[in-house]
Every structure is written in C-alpha cells, then in structure tokens.
Amino acid sequence: MILPIYLYGHPVLRKQSPDITPDFPGLKELVENMKATMYASDGIGIAAPQVGVNARVVYIDVSVFSDTFPELADSKYVLINPHIEVLDDGEKCSREEGCLSLPGIHEPVSRIEKIRIKYLDEEFNPHEEVISGYLARVMQHECDHLDAVLFIDHLSPIRKQLIKGKLNNIIKGKVSCDYRTKGYKK
Ligand code: NI
C-alpha cells in the first residue's frame, strides 16, 4: 500500500526511532509499504518515520544510478536497526541532496565518504559492511532520519536562512509534488 509521506514540520520526523525486535507488529507490511511508497514517489531511500512510524527501519534502492556508478547495480537494502560508525580516515565530500519530506529543496551537504554500518536483515541476521561513496551518503541520510536529523540540519546558518521561506511553506502545507503527503498543518 502506498502511504502518504510525512513532511517537514511533522513531529514524527523529530523523534528518535528506537531499535525494534522481531515481534514488532506488522513489520513485514511496514517494509512492503515503505518500498511501494518510495517507488511511487521516485525516491532512492526511505526511513520509517517518513511514513509516520518511529521504528529503526530503512529501505534503500540506488540501483537507478548504476549507469553512472556501476558498483551500485543491485544495491537494494532493507536495514533493520542500522547503526553507522564514521571511519576515522574519513574524508568529507559535498554533493547535492534532497528528501521526500522536504519537497522542492535541494542543497549540497558535506558528509564523510566512508562508513561502517551494522544492521539486521529482514530475518534479523546481523550484517556489518564498510561502505563508501554515494551509497554511504544515502545510508547516512536515511539513518539520520532515525536519529531525528534532516539533511537541512547539516547546512550552514546562511544556507538555512536562504531556504527559510520554502521551509515555512512546507510547514503550512503549501507544497506541490506528485506524491501523497501529510503535513503537520493543512
Ligand atoms: Ni530524507
């Protein structure tokens, strides 16, 4: 089922999402709904708070970029309870980001290039991987959502000031995008 995307301003995006256990109610359905919702809105990653659920669940599919980055072919991940460790030798790199919860806003964000991620798959088997490049960026963006952080939080005060009008419009529900959304005030 395609769910509405919760927009900037909704408190669910500003709440820490806890780890879950295998008996989390409706987990399979949640993951299926997150996939359907992400594909319907042309996203490449989605975190559970974006569909209104504060649980540590993420879905990522960056295979669409495999033309530019061949290593991303088949890069689809269901991440349960992901936790990221930034690697010490990490260099920072700046690249434009957007977010389904912030329609119409695209800004360069500086992030560490290389991470270690620990997560469980859908069967709750543990995994640990070192990831670099574009996928590492997407993983950091999505895991930020689980820690109540949005990509605009990484911007300089000046950049944030420049998009203030757009942010206020999103809070007011004044957005135009071609997927279903749920704002805080409408
Ligand atoms: Ni996002």
Short mmCIF file of N, CA and C and ligand atoms in Angstrom, two decimals:
data_model
loop_
_atom_site.label_atom_id
_atom_site.label_comp_id
_atom_site.label_asym_id
_atom_site.label_seq_id
_atom_site.Cartn_x
_atom_site.Cartn_y
_atom_site.Cartn_z
N MET A 1 0.84 -1.18 0.00
CA MET A 1 0.00 0.00 0.00
C MET A 1 0.89 1.25 0.00
N ILE A 2 0.52 2.21 -0.85
CA ILE A 2 1.27 3.46 -0.90
C ILE A 2 0.76 4.38 0.21
N LEU A 3 1.68 4.83 1.05
CA LEU A 3 1.32 5.68 2.19
C LEU A 3 1.69 7.13 1.89
N PRO A 4 1.06 8.08 2.59
CA PRO A 4 1.49 9.47 2.43
C PRO A 4 2.86 9.68 3.08
N ILE A 5 3.66 10.56 2.49
CA ILE A 5 4.96 10.93 3.05
C ILE A 5 4.77 12.06 4.06
N TYR A 6 5.25 11.86 5.26
CA TYR A 6 5.15 12.91 6.28
C TYR A 6 6.16 14.01 5.97
N LEU A 7 5.69 15.24 6.03
CA LEU A 7 6.51 16.37 5.61
C LEU A 7 7.19 17.06 6.79
N TYR A 8 8.25 17.80 6.43
CA TYR A 8 8.96 18.66 7.38
C TYR A 8 7.95 19.45 8.21
N GLY A 9 8.17 19.50 9.50
CA GLY A 9 7.24 20.20 10.40
C GLY A 9 6.45 19.21 11.23
N HIS A 10 6.30 17.97 10.71
CA HIS A 10 5.58 16.96 11.48
C HIS A 10 6.48 16.43 12.59
N PRO A 11 5.95 16.36 13.83
CA PRO A 11 6.80 15.95 14.95
C PRO A 11 7.39 14.54 14.84
N VAL A 12 6.76 13.67 14.04
CA VAL A 12 7.28 12.29 13.93
C VAL A 12 8.70 12.28 13.35
N LEU A 13 9.02 13.31 12.55
CA LEU A 13 10.36 13.38 11.94
C LEU A 13 11.42 13.86 12.93
N ARG A 14 10.96 14.37 14.09
CA ARG A 14 11.88 14.93 15.08
C ARG A 14 11.92 14.10 16.36
N LYS A 15 11.50 12.84 16.22
CA LYS A 15 11.55 11.91 17.35
C LYS A 15 12.57 10.83 17.07
N GLN A 16 13.38 10.50 18.06
CA GLN A 16 14.34 9.40 17.92
C GLN A 16 13.58 8.09 17.69
N SER A 17 14.04 7.28 16.73
CA SER A 17 13.39 5.99 16.48
C SER A 17 14.17 4.87 17.16
N PRO A 18 13.51 4.09 18.02
CA PRO A 18 14.21 3.03 18.74
C PRO A 18 14.43 1.78 17.90
N ASP A 19 15.42 0.97 18.30
CA ASP A 19 15.60 -0.36 17.73
C ASP A 19 14.32 -1.18 17.92
N ILE A 20 14.11 -2.14 17.02
CA ILE A 20 12.91 -2.97 17.13
C ILE A 20 13.32 -4.44 17.35
N THR A 21 12.35 -5.24 17.77
CA THR A 21 12.56 -6.68 17.97
C THR A 21 11.75 -7.44 16.92
N PRO A 22 12.05 -8.74 16.71
CA PRO A 22 11.34 -9.49 15.65
C PRO A 22 9.83 -9.52 15.84
N ASP A 23 9.35 -9.28 17.05
CA ASP A 23 7.89 -9.30 17.25
C ASP A 23 7.24 -7.93 17.02
N PHE A 24 8.00 -7.01 16.42
CA PHE A 24 7.42 -5.69 16.12
C PHE A 24 6.17 -5.89 15.25
N PRO A 25 5.03 -5.36 15.68
CA PRO A 25 3.78 -5.65 14.97
C PRO A 25 3.76 -5.10 13.54
N GLY A 26 3.44 -5.97 12.59
CA GLY A 26 3.28 -5.54 11.20
C GLY A 26 4.56 -5.17 10.50
N LEU A 27 5.68 -5.75 10.91
CA LEU A 27 6.97 -5.36 10.32
C LEU A 27 7.03 -5.64 8.81
N LYS A 28 6.57 -6.84 8.44
CA LYS A 28 6.62 -7.22 7.02
C LYS A 28 5.80 -6.25 6.16
N GLU A 29 4.64 -5.92 6.68
CA GLU A 29 3.75 -5.00 5.97
C GLU A 29 4.38 -3.60 5.90
N LEU A 30 5.00 -3.19 7.01
CA LEU A 30 5.66 -1.87 7.03
C LEU A 30 6.72 -1.79 5.94
N VAL A 31 7.55 -2.84 5.84
CA VAL A 31 8.63 -2.83 4.84
C VAL A 31 8.03 -2.80 3.43
N GLU A 32 7.00 -3.61 3.18
CA GLU A 32 6.37 -3.62 1.85
C GLU A 32 5.78 -2.25 1.52
N ASN A 33 5.13 -1.64 2.50
CA ASN A 33 4.52 -0.32 2.28
C ASN A 33 5.58 0.76 2.05
N MET A 34 6.69 0.65 2.76
CA MET A 34 7.77 1.63 2.56
C MET A 34 8.34 1.51 1.15
N LYS A 35 8.51 0.26 0.67
CA LYS A 35 9.01 0.07 -0.70
C LYS A 35 8.04 0.68 -1.70
N ALA A 36 6.75 0.33 -1.57
CA ALA A 36 5.75 0.82 -2.53
C ALA A 36 5.69 2.35 -2.52
N THR A 37 5.77 2.92 -1.32
CA THR A 37 5.69 4.38 -1.17
C THR A 37 6.90 5.05 -1.79
N MET A 38 8.08 4.47 -1.56
CA MET A 38 9.31 5.06 -2.10
C MET A 38 9.32 5.02 -3.62
N TYR A 39 8.95 3.86 -4.21
CA TYR A 39 8.96 3.77 -5.67
C TYR A 39 7.92 4.70 -6.28
N ALA A 40 6.77 4.84 -5.61
CA ALA A 40 5.70 5.69 -6.14
C ALA A 40 6.10 7.16 -6.13
N SER A 41 7.05 7.52 -5.27
CA SER A 41 7.47 8.93 -5.19
C SER A 41 8.86 9.13 -5.79
N ASP A 42 9.34 8.12 -6.56
CA ASP A 42 10.65 8.20 -7.22
C ASP A 42 11.79 8.47 -6.27
N GLY A 43 11.70 7.93 -5.06
CA GLY A 43 12.78 8.10 -4.09
C GLY A 43 13.84 7.02 -4.26
N ILE A 44 14.97 7.22 -3.59
CA ILE A 44 16.03 6.20 -3.62
C ILE A 44 16.27 5.65 -2.22
N GLY A 45 15.61 6.26 -1.23
CA GLY A 45 15.71 5.79 0.14
C GLY A 45 14.55 6.31 0.95
N ILE A 46 14.14 5.54 1.95
CA ILE A 46 13.03 5.97 2.79
C ILE A 46 13.23 5.40 4.20
N ALA A 47 12.91 6.20 5.19
CA ALA A 47 13.03 5.76 6.57
C ALA A 47 11.63 5.73 7.19
N ALA A 48 11.41 4.79 8.13
CA ALA A 48 10.07 4.57 8.67
C ALA A 48 9.40 5.86 9.20
N PRO A 49 10.14 6.78 9.85
CA PRO A 49 9.45 8.00 10.32
C PRO A 49 8.79 8.78 9.18
N GLN A 50 9.30 8.61 7.95
CA GLN A 50 8.71 9.34 6.82
C GLN A 50 7.33 8.82 6.44
N VAL A 51 6.98 7.63 6.94
CA VAL A 51 5.60 7.16 6.77
C VAL A 51 4.90 7.14 8.13
N GLY A 52 5.45 7.88 9.08
CA GLY A 52 4.77 8.09 10.35
C GLY A 52 5.03 7.06 11.42
N VAL A 53 6.08 6.24 11.23
CA VAL A 53 6.37 5.18 12.21
C VAL A 53 7.76 5.40 12.81
N ASN A 54 7.83 5.59 14.11
CA ASN A 54 9.13 5.74 14.76
C ASN A 54 9.70 4.37 15.11
N ALA A 55 10.32 3.75 14.10
CA ALA A 55 10.98 2.45 14.27
C ALA A 55 12.23 2.48 13.42
N ARG A 56 13.25 1.73 13.84
CA ARG A 56 14.54 1.78 13.13
C ARG A 56 14.52 0.87 11.92
N VAL A 57 13.85 1.33 10.86
CA VAL A 57 13.70 0.57 9.62
C VAL A 57 13.95 1.52 8.44
N VAL A 58 14.77 1.06 7.49
CA VAL A 58 15.11 1.86 6.31
C VAL A 58 15.04 0.97 5.08
N TYR A 59 14.62 1.54 3.95
CA TYR A 59 14.74 0.84 2.67
C TYR A 59 15.50 1.74 1.70
N ILE A 60 16.46 1.15 1.00
CA ILE A 60 17.29 1.90 0.04
C ILE A 60 17.36 1.12 -1.26
N ASP A 61 17.18 1.82 -2.38
CA ASP A 61 17.44 1.22 -3.70
C ASP A 61 18.10 2.29 -4.57
N VAL A 62 19.42 2.18 -4.70
CA VAL A 62 20.16 3.16 -5.50
C VAL A 62 20.59 2.56 -6.85
N SER A 63 19.96 1.43 -7.22
CA SER A 63 20.38 0.76 -8.46
C SER A 63 20.10 1.63 -9.68
N VAL A 64 19.21 2.63 -9.53
CA VAL A 64 18.89 3.53 -10.64
C VAL A 64 20.12 4.31 -11.10
N PHE A 65 21.13 4.44 -10.22
CA PHE A 65 22.34 5.19 -10.57
C PHE A 65 23.44 4.30 -11.13
N SER A 66 23.12 3.05 -11.46
CA SER A 66 24.18 2.13 -11.87
C SER A 66 24.78 2.51 -13.22
N ASP A 67 24.10 3.37 -14.00
CA ASP A 67 24.71 3.86 -15.25
C ASP A 67 25.96 4.68 -14.93
N THR A 68 25.83 5.55 -13.90
CA THR A 68 26.95 6.41 -13.50
C THR A 68 27.91 5.69 -12.57
N PHE A 69 27.35 4.90 -11.65
CA PHE A 69 28.17 4.18 -10.67
C PHE A 69 27.88 2.68 -10.80
N PRO A 70 28.67 1.97 -11.65
CA PRO A 70 28.37 0.55 -11.92
C PRO A 70 28.33 -0.30 -10.66
N GLU A 71 29.06 0.11 -9.61
CA GLU A 71 29.09 -0.70 -8.39
C GLU A 71 27.74 -0.68 -7.66
N LEU A 72 26.82 0.20 -8.09
CA LEU A 72 25.54 0.30 -7.40
C LEU A 72 24.46 -0.62 -7.98
N ALA A 73 24.79 -1.36 -9.04
CA ALA A 73 23.81 -2.29 -9.58
C ALA A 73 23.39 -3.25 -8.47
N ASP A 74 22.12 -3.53 -8.36
CA ASP A 74 21.58 -4.43 -7.32
C ASP A 74 21.75 -3.89 -5.91
N SER A 75 21.97 -2.59 -5.75
CA SER A 75 22.13 -2.04 -4.40
C SER A 75 20.77 -1.73 -3.78
N LYS A 76 20.16 -2.80 -3.26
CA LYS A 76 18.88 -2.66 -2.56
C LYS A 76 19.07 -3.18 -1.16
N TYR A 77 18.63 -2.43 -0.19
CA TYR A 77 18.85 -2.80 1.20
C TYR A 77 17.60 -2.60 2.04
N VAL A 78 17.19 -3.63 2.77
CA VAL A 78 16.29 -3.42 3.91
C VAL A 78 17.19 -3.40 5.13
N LEU A 79 17.20 -2.30 5.84
CA LEU A 79 18.06 -2.15 7.02
C LEU A 79 17.18 -2.10 8.26
N ILE A 80 17.35 -3.10 9.12
CA ILE A 80 16.65 -3.11 10.41
C ILE A 80 17.69 -2.75 11.47
N ASN A 81 17.34 -1.83 12.33
CA ASN A 81 18.23 -1.37 13.41
C ASN A 81 19.63 -0.98 12.91
N PRO A 82 19.71 -0.20 11.82
CA PRO A 82 21.04 0.18 11.35
C PRO A 82 21.71 1.17 12.30
N HIS A 83 23.03 0.98 12.42
CA HIS A 83 23.82 1.93 13.21
C HIS A 83 25.12 2.17 12.44
N ILE A 84 25.45 3.44 12.29
CA ILE A 84 26.59 3.84 11.46
C ILE A 84 27.73 4.33 12.33
N GLU A 85 28.90 3.88 11.91
CA GLU A 85 30.11 4.36 12.55
C GLU A 85 30.90 5.06 11.45
N VAL A 86 31.27 6.29 11.71
CA VAL A 86 32.06 7.04 10.74
C VAL A 86 33.50 6.61 10.89
N LEU A 87 34.14 6.23 9.79
CA LEU A 87 35.50 5.73 9.90
C LEU A 87 36.49 6.89 10.00
N ASP A 88 37.51 6.67 10.84
CA ASP A 88 38.44 7.74 11.21
C ASP A 88 39.11 8.42 10.03
N ASP A 89 39.50 7.58 9.04
CA ASP A 89 40.23 8.14 7.91
C ASP A 89 39.28 8.83 6.94
N GLY A 90 38.04 9.04 7.41
CA GLY A 90 37.01 9.56 6.52
C GLY A 90 37.28 10.95 5.99
N GLU A 91 37.20 11.04 4.66
CA GLU A 91 37.28 12.35 4.04
C GLU A 91 35.87 12.83 3.80
N LYS A 92 35.67 14.14 3.83
CA LYS A 92 34.34 14.68 3.57
C LYS A 92 34.19 15.06 2.11
N CYS A 93 32.97 14.94 1.64
CA CYS A 93 32.69 15.23 0.24
C CYS A 93 31.33 15.91 0.19
N SER A 94 31.18 16.91 -0.67
CA SER A 94 29.93 17.65 -0.75
C SER A 94 29.17 17.27 -2.01
N ARG A 95 27.88 17.03 -1.86
CA ARG A 95 27.05 16.64 -3.00
C ARG A 95 25.61 17.05 -2.70
N GLU A 96 24.88 17.35 -3.77
CA GLU A 96 23.51 17.81 -3.57
C GLU A 96 22.60 16.69 -3.07
N GLU A 97 21.76 17.03 -2.09
CA GLU A 97 20.78 16.07 -1.57
C GLU A 97 19.38 16.67 -1.60
N GLY A 98 18.42 15.77 -1.61
CA GLY A 98 17.04 16.15 -1.47
C GLY A 98 16.39 15.15 -0.54
N CYS A 99 15.12 15.33 -0.24
CA CYS A 99 14.44 14.43 0.69
C CYS A 99 12.95 14.45 0.39
N LEU A 100 12.31 13.28 0.41
CA LEU A 100 10.88 13.22 0.12
C LEU A 100 10.08 14.04 1.12
N SER A 101 10.61 14.24 2.32
CA SER A 101 9.91 15.01 3.35
C SER A 101 10.14 16.51 3.20
N LEU A 102 11.01 16.88 2.25
CA LEU A 102 11.32 18.30 2.01
C LEU A 102 11.22 18.61 0.52
N PRO A 103 10.00 18.50 -0.04
CA PRO A 103 9.87 18.66 -1.49
C PRO A 103 10.33 20.04 -1.94
N GLY A 104 11.04 20.06 -3.06
CA GLY A 104 11.47 21.33 -3.66
C GLY A 104 12.76 21.88 -3.10
N ILE A 105 13.37 21.20 -2.14
CA ILE A 105 14.62 21.69 -1.56
C ILE A 105 15.76 20.74 -1.93
N HIS A 106 16.78 21.31 -2.55
CA HIS A 106 17.98 20.55 -2.91
C HIS A 106 19.18 21.39 -2.54
N GLU A 107 20.05 20.86 -1.71
CA GLU A 107 21.19 21.64 -1.22
C GLU A 107 22.41 20.72 -1.11
N PRO A 108 23.60 21.29 -1.34
CA PRO A 108 24.80 20.48 -1.14
C PRO A 108 25.04 20.19 0.34
N VAL A 109 25.34 18.94 0.64
CA VAL A 109 25.59 18.52 2.02
C VAL A 109 26.96 17.85 2.07
N SER A 110 27.74 18.24 3.07
CA SER A 110 29.07 17.67 3.23
C SER A 110 28.97 16.46 4.17
N ARG A 111 29.46 15.31 3.70
CA ARG A 111 29.41 14.09 4.51
C ARG A 111 30.71 13.30 4.40
N ILE A 112 30.93 12.45 5.39
CA ILE A 112 32.05 11.52 5.38
C ILE A 112 31.85 10.52 4.23
N GLU A 113 32.95 10.19 3.54
CA GLU A 113 32.89 9.32 2.37
C GLU A 113 32.78 7.84 2.69
N LYS A 114 33.28 7.45 3.89
CA LYS A 114 33.41 6.02 4.18
C LYS A 114 32.84 5.72 5.57
N ILE A 115 31.98 4.73 5.63
CA ILE A 115 31.33 4.39 6.91
C ILE A 115 31.39 2.89 7.16
N ARG A 116 31.20 2.53 8.40
CA ARG A 116 30.92 1.13 8.74
C ARG A 116 29.48 1.10 9.21
N ILE A 117 28.67 0.19 8.62
CA ILE A 117 27.27 0.10 9.03
C ILE A 117 27.00 -1.30 9.58
N LYS A 118 26.33 -1.33 10.73
CA LYS A 118 25.87 -2.59 11.32
C LYS A 118 24.35 -2.58 11.25
N TYR A 119 23.78 -3.68 10.76
CA TYR A 119 22.32 -3.73 10.65
C TYR A 119 21.85 -5.17 10.65
N LEU A 120 20.55 -5.36 10.75
CA LEU A 120 19.94 -6.68 10.64
C LEU A 120 19.15 -6.71 9.34
N ASP A 121 19.10 -7.89 8.69
CA ASP A 121 18.25 -8.01 7.51
C ASP A 121 16.84 -8.38 7.97
N GLU A 122 15.97 -8.65 7.01
CA GLU A 122 14.56 -8.90 7.35
C GLU A 122 14.37 -10.15 8.21
N GLU A 123 15.35 -11.06 8.16
CA GLU A 123 15.28 -12.27 9.01
C GLU A 123 16.01 -12.05 10.33
N PHE A 124 16.42 -10.82 10.57
CA PHE A 124 17.14 -10.44 11.79
C PHE A 124 18.52 -11.09 11.90
N ASN A 125 19.12 -11.39 10.74
CA ASN A 125 20.52 -11.83 10.73
C ASN A 125 21.41 -10.58 10.74
N PRO A 126 22.46 -10.59 11.58
CA PRO A 126 23.31 -9.41 11.66
C PRO A 126 24.28 -9.29 10.49
N HIS A 127 24.53 -8.06 10.06
CA HIS A 127 25.48 -7.77 9.00
C HIS A 127 26.36 -6.59 9.42
N GLU A 128 27.57 -6.60 8.89
CA GLU A 128 28.46 -5.47 9.10
C GLU A 128 29.20 -5.23 7.79
N GLU A 129 29.14 -4.00 7.29
CA GLU A 129 29.76 -3.71 5.99
C GLU A 129 30.47 -2.36 6.05
N VAL A 130 31.57 -2.26 5.31
CA VAL A 130 32.21 -0.97 5.11
C VAL A 130 31.75 -0.46 3.75
N ILE A 131 31.19 0.73 3.73
CA ILE A 131 30.57 1.27 2.51
C ILE A 131 31.19 2.64 2.23
N SER A 132 31.45 2.90 0.94
CA SER A 132 31.98 4.23 0.62
C SER A 132 31.23 4.79 -0.58
N GLY A 133 31.44 6.07 -0.81
CA GLY A 133 30.88 6.73 -1.98
C GLY A 133 29.41 7.07 -1.82
N TYR A 134 28.70 7.03 -2.94
CA TYR A 134 27.33 7.52 -2.97
C TYR A 134 26.40 6.74 -2.03
N LEU A 135 26.57 5.42 -1.99
CA LEU A 135 25.72 4.61 -1.12
C LEU A 135 25.93 4.98 0.35
N ALA A 136 27.18 5.29 0.72
CA ALA A 136 27.46 5.70 2.10
C ALA A 136 26.71 6.99 2.43
N ARG A 137 26.62 7.88 1.45
CA ARG A 137 25.87 9.12 1.65
C ARG A 137 24.39 8.83 1.89
N VAL A 138 23.81 7.98 1.04
CA VAL A 138 22.38 7.68 1.18
C VAL A 138 22.11 7.01 2.53
N MET A 139 22.99 6.09 2.92
CA MET A 139 22.81 5.42 4.21
C MET A 139 22.87 6.42 5.36
N GLN A 140 23.79 7.38 5.28
CA GLN A 140 23.89 8.39 6.34
C GLN A 140 22.62 9.25 6.37
N HIS A 141 22.13 9.63 5.19
CA HIS A 141 20.91 10.44 5.11
C HIS A 141 19.73 9.71 5.76
N GLU A 142 19.57 8.42 5.39
CA GLU A 142 18.42 7.67 5.91
C GLU A 142 18.56 7.37 7.41
N CYS A 143 19.76 7.03 7.84
CA CYS A 143 19.94 6.75 9.28
C CYS A 143 19.81 8.02 10.10
N ASP A 144 20.16 9.16 9.51
CA ASP A 144 19.89 10.44 10.18
C ASP A 144 18.41 10.56 10.54
N HIS A 145 17.54 10.16 9.59
CA HIS A 145 16.10 10.23 9.86
C HIS A 145 15.74 9.48 11.15
N LEU A 146 16.41 8.35 11.37
CA LEU A 146 16.09 7.53 12.55
C LEU A 146 16.54 8.23 13.84
N ASP A 147 17.52 9.13 13.68
CA ASP A 147 18.00 9.90 14.83
C ASP A 147 17.41 11.31 14.84
N ALA A 148 16.28 11.47 14.14
CA ALA A 148 15.52 12.73 14.15
C ALA A 148 16.27 13.88 13.49
N VAL A 149 17.23 13.55 12.60
CA VAL A 149 18.03 14.58 11.93
C VAL A 149 17.61 14.63 10.45
N LEU A 150 17.50 15.85 9.91
CA LEU A 150 17.18 16.04 8.50
C LEU A 150 18.39 16.65 7.79
N PHE A 151 18.47 16.47 6.47
CA PHE A 151 19.70 16.92 5.78
C PHE A 151 19.90 18.42 5.92
N ILE A 152 18.82 19.17 6.06
CA ILE A 152 18.96 20.63 6.21
C ILE A 152 19.66 21.00 7.52
N ASP A 153 19.68 20.09 8.48
CA ASP A 153 20.38 20.36 9.75
C ASP A 153 21.89 20.46 9.54
N HIS A 154 22.37 19.90 8.42
CA HIS A 154 23.81 19.94 8.15
C HIS A 154 24.24 21.21 7.40
N LEU A 155 23.27 22.05 7.03
CA LEU A 155 23.60 23.25 6.25
C LEU A 155 24.14 24.35 7.14
N SER A 156 24.88 25.27 6.54
CA SER A 156 25.38 26.42 7.28
C SER A 156 24.20 27.33 7.63
N PRO A 157 24.33 28.16 8.68
CA PRO A 157 23.23 29.06 9.05
C PRO A 157 22.79 29.95 7.88
N ILE A 158 23.75 30.33 7.03
CA ILE A 158 23.39 31.20 5.89
C ILE A 158 22.53 30.44 4.89
N ARG A 159 22.95 29.22 4.54
CA ARG A 159 22.16 28.42 3.60
C ARG A 159 20.77 28.17 4.16
N LYS A 160 20.71 27.92 5.47
CA LYS A 160 19.42 27.62 6.09
C LYS A 160 18.52 28.86 6.05
N GLN A 161 19.12 30.02 6.24
CA GLN A 161 18.37 31.28 6.17
C GLN A 161 17.77 31.45 4.77
N LEU A 162 18.56 31.07 3.75
CA LEU A 162 18.12 31.26 2.37
C LEU A 162 16.92 30.38 1.99
N ILE A 163 16.76 29.24 2.68
CA ILE A 163 15.64 28.35 2.33
C ILE A 163 14.50 28.46 3.34
N LYS A 164 14.59 29.45 4.24
CA LYS A 164 13.60 29.57 5.31
C LYS A 164 12.17 29.71 4.77
N GLY A 165 12.02 30.50 3.71
CA GLY A 165 10.69 30.70 3.13
C GLY A 165 10.10 29.39 2.62
N LYS A 166 10.96 28.61 1.95
CA LYS A 166 10.49 27.31 1.43
C LYS A 166 10.10 26.39 2.58
N LEU A 167 10.92 26.40 3.66
CA LEU A 167 10.62 25.54 4.81
C LEU A 167 9.29 25.93 5.44
N ASN A 168 9.06 27.24 5.57
CA ASN A 168 7.80 27.69 6.15
C ASN A 168 6.60 27.26 5.30
N ASN A 169 6.78 27.29 3.99
CA ASN A 169 5.70 26.85 3.11
C ASN A 169 5.39 25.37 3.30
N ILE A 170 6.44 24.57 3.50
CA ILE A 170 6.21 23.13 3.71
C ILE A 170 5.44 22.93 5.02
N ILE A 171 5.82 23.68 6.06
CA ILE A 171 5.11 23.56 7.34
C ILE A 171 3.63 23.92 7.16
N LYS A 172 3.38 24.92 6.32
CA LYS A 172 2.00 25.35 6.09
C LYS A 172 1.26 24.42 5.13
N GLY A 173 1.97 23.45 4.59
CA GLY A 173 1.32 22.52 3.66
C GLY A 173 1.27 23.06 2.23
N LYS A 174 1.97 24.17 2.00
CA LYS A 174 1.99 24.74 0.64
C LYS A 174 3.10 24.06 -0.16
N VAL A 175 2.81 22.87 -0.67
CA VAL A 175 3.80 22.15 -1.46
C VAL A 175 3.14 21.64 -2.73
N SER A 176 3.93 21.57 -3.77
CA SER A 176 3.41 20.90 -4.95
C SER A 176 4.35 19.77 -5.29
N CYS A 177 3.88 18.57 -5.12
CA CYS A 177 4.66 17.42 -5.57
C CYS A 177 3.67 16.35 -6.00
N ASP A 178 4.17 15.39 -6.78
CA ASP A 178 3.23 14.45 -7.40
C ASP A 178 3.09 13.16 -6.59
N TYR A 179 3.35 13.21 -5.28
CA TYR A 179 3.06 12.05 -4.43
C TYR A 179 2.24 12.53 -3.23
N ARG A 180 1.59 11.59 -2.59
CA ARG A 180 0.73 11.94 -1.44
C ARG A 180 1.58 12.35 -0.25
N THR A 181 1.15 13.41 0.42
CA THR A 181 1.92 13.90 1.56
C THR A 181 1.00 14.13 2.75
N LYS A 182 1.63 14.21 3.91
CA LYS A 182 0.89 14.52 5.12
C LYS A 182 1.69 15.60 5.88
N GLY A 183 1.13 16.78 5.92
CA GLY A 183 1.78 17.88 6.62
C GLY A 183 1.29 17.95 8.05
N TYR A 184 1.94 18.81 8.81
CA TYR A 184 1.54 18.96 10.21
C TYR A 184 0.31 19.84 10.28
N LYS A 185 0.33 20.94 9.50
CA LYS A 185 -0.84 21.84 9.45
C LYS A 185 -1.33 21.86 8.03
N LYS A 186 -2.63 21.81 7.87
CA LYS A 186 -3.16 21.92 6.49
C LYS A 186 -4.41 22.74 6.46
NI NI B 1 15.17 12.05 3.58
#
